[in-house]
CSV table of C-alpha atoms in Angstrom, one decimal:
chain,number,residue,atom,x,y,z
A,7,GLN,CA,-14.8,-17.6,-176.0
A,8,GLN,CA,-11.2,-18.2,-177.1
A,9,GLN,CA,-9.8,-15.2,-176.8
A,10,VAL,CA,-7.4,-13.8,-174.8
A,11,LYS,CA,-7.5,-10.0,-173.7
A,12,GLN,CA,-4.4,-8.8,-172.9
A,13,SER,CA,-3.5,-5.2,-171.5
A,14,PRO,CA,-2.3,-2.1,-171.8
A,15,GLN,CA,-0.8,-2.5,-175.1
A,16,SER,CA,2.8,-0.7,-173.8
A,17,LEU,CA,3.7,0.2,-170.3
A,18,ILE,CA,6.7,2.4,-169.4
A,19,VAL,CA,7.8,2.3,-165.4
A,20,GLN,CA,10.6,3.4,-163.5
A,21,LYS,CA,13.0,1.4,-162.3
A,22,GLY,CA,12.5,-0.4,-158.9
A,23,GLY,CA,8.6,0.2,-159.6
A,24,ILE,CA,5.9,-2.7,-159.8
A,25,SER,CA,5.0,-3.3,-163.0
A,26,ILE,CA,1.0,-5.2,-164.1
A,27,ILE,CA,-0.1,-6.2,-166.7
A,28,ASN,CA,-3.9,-7.8,-167.1
A,29,CYS,CA,-5.1,-10.1,-168.5
A,30,ALA,CA,-9.0,-11.5,-169.3
A,31,TYR,CA,-10.5,-14.7,-170.6
A,32,GLU,CA,-14.3,-15.7,-171.4
A,33,ASN,CA,-14.1,-19.6,-171.5
A,34,THR,CA,-14.0,-21.2,-168.2
A,35,ALA,CA,-12.6,-24.5,-169.6
A,36,PHE,CA,-9.2,-22.6,-169.3
A,37,ASP,CA,-6.7,-25.2,-167.2
A,38,TYR,CA,-3.5,-23.2,-167.6
A,39,PHE,CA,-2.4,-19.7,-167.6
A,40,PRO,CA,1.3,-18.8,-168.5
A,41,TRP,CA,3.0,-15.7,-169.4
A,42,TYR,CA,5.9,-15.6,-172.1
A,43,GLN,CA,8.7,-13.2,-172.0
A,44,GLN,CA,10.0,-11.9,-175.3
A,45,PHE,CA,13.1,-9.9,-175.5
A,46,PRO,CA,14.2,-8.8,-179.5
A,47,GLY,CA,15.3,-11.2,-181.8
A,48,LYS,CA,14.1,-14.0,-179.5
A,49,GLY,CA,11.1,-16.8,-179.6
A,50,PRO,CA,9.2,-15.8,-176.3
A,51,ALA,CA,10.6,-17.8,-173.6
A,52,LEU,CA,7.8,-19.2,-170.6
A,53,LEU,CA,8.0,-16.6,-167.2
A,54,ILE,CA,6.1,-17.8,-164.8
A,55,ALA,CA,2.8,-20.5,-165.3
A,56,ILE,CA,-0.7,-21.0,-162.6
A,57,ARG,CA,-3.4,-23.3,-162.9
A,58,PRO,CA,-7.0,-22.3,-161.5
A,59,ASP,CA,-6.5,-24.1,-158.3
A,60,VAL,CA,-5.1,-21.3,-156.6
A,61,SER,CA,-5.3,-17.9,-156.2
A,62,GLU,CA,-1.2,-16.8,-156.3
A,63,LYS,CA,2.0,-17.6,-157.7
A,64,LYS,CA,5.3,-16.0,-157.1
A,65,GLU,CA,8.6,-16.7,-158.4
A,66,GLY,CA,11.3,-14.6,-157.5
A,67,ARG,CA,10.1,-10.9,-158.4
A,68,PHE,CA,7.4,-11.8,-161.0
A,69,THR,CA,3.7,-12.8,-159.1
A,70,ILE,CA,0.7,-14.7,-161.1
A,71,SER,CA,-2.3,-13.0,-159.2
A,72,PHE,CA,-5.5,-15.0,-160.3
A,73,ASN,CA,-9.2,-14.3,-159.9
A,74,LYS,CA,-11.0,-17.2,-160.9
A,75,SER,CA,-14.8,-15.5,-160.6
A,76,ALA,CA,-13.6,-12.6,-162.4
A,77,LYS,CA,-11.9,-14.7,-164.9
A,78,GLN,CA,-8.7,-12.1,-164.8
A,79,PHE,CA,-5.1,-13.0,-164.4
A,80,SER,CA,-2.1,-10.5,-163.9
A,81,LEU,CA,1.7,-10.7,-164.1
A,82,HIS,CA,3.1,-8.4,-162.1
A,83,ILE,CA,6.8,-7.4,-161.6
A,84,MET,CA,8.4,-6.4,-158.3
A,85,ASP,CA,11.5,-3.7,-158.3
A,86,SER,CA,11.4,-3.8,-162.2
A,87,GLN,CA,14.5,-3.7,-164.0
A,88,PRO,CA,15.7,-2.1,-167.0
A,89,GLY,CA,16.8,-5.8,-168.2
A,90,ASP,CA,13.0,-6.7,-167.5
A,91,SER,CA,12.2,-4.7,-170.6
A,92,ALA,CA,10.9,-6.7,-173.0
A,93,THR,CA,7.4,-7.9,-174.4
A,94,TYR,CA,5.3,-10.1,-171.9
A,95,PHE,CA,2.7,-12.6,-173.4
A,96,CYS,CA,0.0,-14.2,-171.1
A,97,ALA,CA,-2.0,-17.3,-172.4
A,98,ALA,CA,-4.3,-19.6,-171.9
A,99,SER,CA,-5.2,-23.7,-172.6
A,100,THR,CA,-7.3,-26.3,-171.7
A,101,SER,CA,-6.0,-29.3,-171.4
A,102,ASN,CA,-5.3,-29.5,-174.9
A,103,TYR,CA,-2.5,-28.4,-177.3
A,104,GLN,CA,-3.5,-25.0,-178.7
A,105,LEU,CA,-2.4,-22.0,-176.2
A,106,ILE,CA,-4.6,-19.0,-177.2
A,107,TRP,CA,-2.3,-16.0,-176.8
A,108,GLY,CA,-2.9,-12.5,-175.6
A,109,ALA,CA,-1.6,-9.6,-178.2
A,110,GLY,CA,1.1,-8.6,-176.0
A,111,THR,CA,2.6,-5.5,-174.0
A,112,LYS,CA,5.7,-3.8,-174.4
A,113,LEU,CA,7.3,-3.2,-171.4
A,114,ILE,CA,9.7,-0.4,-170.3
A,115,ILE,CA,11.8,0.5,-167.9
A,116,LYS,CA,13.0,3.9,-167.6
A,117,PRO,CA,16.5,4.0,-165.7
B,18,GLY,CA,19.4,-31.2,-179.5
B,19,ALA,CA,19.1,-28.9,-176.2
B,20,GLY,CA,16.7,-26.0,-177.3
B,21,VAL,CA,14.6,-25.9,-180.6
B,22,SER,CA,16.7,-24.6,-183.6
B,23,GLN,CA,15.4,-23.0,-186.8
B,24,SER,CA,17.3,-21.8,-189.6
B,25,PRO,CA,17.7,-19.6,-191.8
B,26,SER,CA,18.1,-17.3,-188.8
B,27,ASN,CA,17.1,-14.6,-191.8
B,28,LYS,CA,15.9,-14.8,-195.0
B,29,VAL,CA,15.6,-11.7,-197.7
B,30,THR,CA,13.2,-13.1,-200.8
B,31,GLU,CA,12.4,-11.2,-203.8
B,32,LYS,CA,8.5,-10.9,-204.1
B,33,GLY,CA,6.8,-14.0,-206.1
B,34,LYS,CA,10.2,-16.7,-205.2
B,35,ASP,CA,9.3,-19.8,-202.9
B,36,VAL,CA,10.9,-19.7,-199.2
B,37,GLU,CA,11.6,-22.8,-197.2
B,38,LEU,CA,12.2,-22.4,-193.4
B,39,ARG,CA,13.3,-25.1,-191.0
B,40,CYS,CA,12.8,-25.9,-187.6
B,41,ASP,CA,14.3,-29.1,-185.5
B,42,PRO,CA,12.2,-29.7,-182.2
B,43,ILE,CA,13.3,-30.5,-178.9
B,44,SER,CA,14.8,-34.6,-178.7
B,45,GLY,CA,11.3,-36.4,-177.5
B,46,HIS,CA,9.4,-33.3,-178.3
B,47,THR,CA,6.1,-35.2,-180.5
B,48,ALA,CA,3.9,-31.8,-180.9
B,49,LEU,CA,5.5,-29.1,-183.0
B,50,TYR,CA,4.0,-25.6,-184.2
B,51,TRP,CA,3.8,-23.0,-186.0
B,52,TYR,CA,3.7,-19.2,-185.6
B,53,ARG,CA,4.1,-15.9,-187.8
B,54,GLN,CA,4.4,-12.5,-185.7
B,55,ARG,CA,4.3,-10.0,-187.7
B,56,LEU,CA,6.2,-6.4,-186.5
B,57,GLY,CA,5.1,-5.5,-183.0
B,58,GLN,CA,1.9,-7.6,-183.1
B,59,GLY,CA,1.3,-10.5,-181.5
B,60,LEU,CA,1.7,-14.3,-182.6
B,61,GLU,CA,-0.5,-15.7,-185.3
B,62,PHE,CA,-1.0,-19.8,-185.0
B,63,LEU,CA,-0.6,-21.7,-188.2
B,64,ILE,CA,-0.3,-24.9,-188.2
B,65,TYR,CA,0.4,-28.2,-185.5
B,66,PHE,CA,1.7,-31.4,-185.7
B,67,GLN,CA,1.2,-34.2,-182.7
B,68,GLY,CA,3.3,-37.4,-183.7
B,69,ASN,CA,1.8,-39.2,-186.4
B,70,SER,CA,-1.8,-37.6,-186.4
B,71,ALA,CA,-3.5,-35.1,-189.1
B,72,PRO,CA,-2.2,-31.9,-188.3
B,73,ASP,CA,-4.3,-29.1,-187.1
B,74,LYS,CA,-3.8,-26.8,-190.5
B,75,SER,CA,-6.9,-24.3,-189.6
B,76,GLY,CA,-4.1,-21.2,-189.2
B,77,LEU,CA,-2.9,-21.6,-192.7
B,78,PRO,CA,-3.6,-17.6,-194.6
B,79,SER,CA,-3.6,-18.9,-197.8
B,80,ASP,CA,-3.0,-22.3,-200.1
B,81,ARG,CA,0.1,-20.4,-200.7
B,82,PHE,CA,1.5,-21.8,-197.1
B,83,SER,CA,2.5,-25.9,-196.9
B,84,ALA,CA,4.3,-27.5,-193.9
B,85,GLU,CA,5.7,-30.9,-193.5
B,86,ARG,CA,7.1,-32.8,-190.5
B,87,THR,CA,8.5,-36.1,-191.1
B,88,GLY,CA,7.7,-37.8,-188.0
B,89,GLU,CA,8.8,-36.6,-184.4
B,90,SER,CA,11.7,-34.7,-186.3
B,91,VAL,CA,12.0,-32.0,-188.2
B,92,SER,CA,9.7,-29.6,-190.1
B,93,THR,CA,9.8,-27.4,-192.9
B,94,LEU,CA,7.3,-24.6,-193.6
B,95,THR,CA,7.0,-23.6,-197.6
B,96,ILE,CA,5.9,-20.1,-198.5
B,97,GLN,CA,5.0,-20.2,-202.6
B,98,ARG,CA,4.8,-17.1,-204.4
B,99,THR,CA,6.1,-14.7,-201.5
B,100,GLN,CA,4.2,-11.7,-201.4
B,101,GLN,CA,5.5,-8.4,-199.0
B,102,GLU,CA,2.9,-9.4,-196.2
B,103,ASP,CA,4.3,-12.1,-195.7
B,104,SER,CA,7.6,-10.5,-194.1
B,105,ALA,CA,7.3,-11.3,-190.5
B,106,VAL,CA,9.5,-13.7,-187.9
B,107,TYR,CA,8.5,-16.8,-188.4
B,108,LEU,CA,8.6,-18.9,-184.8
B,109,CYS,CA,8.5,-23.2,-184.1
B,110,ALA,CA,8.0,-24.5,-180.9
B,111,SER,CA,7.5,-27.8,-179.6
B,112,SER,CA,6.3,-29.7,-176.6
B,113,PRO,CA,6.0,-33.0,-175.2
B,114,GLN,CA,2.7,-35.0,-175.7
B,115,GLY,CA,1.4,-31.8,-177.2
B,116,GLN,CA,0.9,-30.6,-173.8
B,117,ALA,CA,1.0,-26.6,-173.6
B,118,TYR,CA,2.7,-26.6,-169.9
B,119,GLY,CA,6.1,-28.0,-172.6
B,120,TYR,CA,6.0,-25.1,-174.8
B,121,THR,CA,9.3,-24.2,-176.4
B,122,PHE,CA,9.8,-21.9,-178.7
B,123,GLY,CA,13.2,-21.4,-181.4
B,124,SER,CA,14.4,-18.2,-182.0
B,125,GLY,CA,12.2,-17.8,-185.5
B,126,THR,CA,13.2,-17.0,-188.9
B,127,ARG,CA,12.8,-13.3,-190.0
B,128,LEU,CA,11.6,-13.2,-193.6
B,129,THR,CA,12.1,-10.2,-195.6
B,130,VAL,CA,10.1,-9.8,-199.3
B,131,VAL,CA,10.9,-7.0,-201.0
């Protein structure tokens, strides 16, 4: 119930393409869904987040799509660039402290 | 400070030795978290501190692991009698009032047990 399942484990996308990473959850009490980006040697950094009262949130080239009925949310990176190469983590939380993390997706953008 | 600061950034230790890792949270953040990240893996929750409340130690993998925090400031994670499987990056994060949407991570301490 507390798990967040993330896929794929790794992803290779050509420069300029669309990168899509998916996450699924079971706990309907989750009300906060962030995506974090982690570069080698650094801690994860918040990229974009959504709450379940909206179906989509866009910030620049990054978009979260949220499907409440399917209990799924995804990160779309438009016009993917080599600088987007990183590991991406989805997470979910109720209104308490604990973020439940996905296993991560290693994204490689090929020039 | 401006961000979460962790020290040392790298630590190599011999099997069986004790190590102490330090985390300085963002000023004003009452909540502090420790995570472990093995090479190429996700984030493994270790422990959570919120103000003066009793810490949530449910993620500590064994009694060789302990952590302390003084008030709402610095925290130290101590690993006693280190084993090779303790090799990982130890990440610290802080957030205001323990809210999930304020999470900010430090750059981590890379621990290598040889």
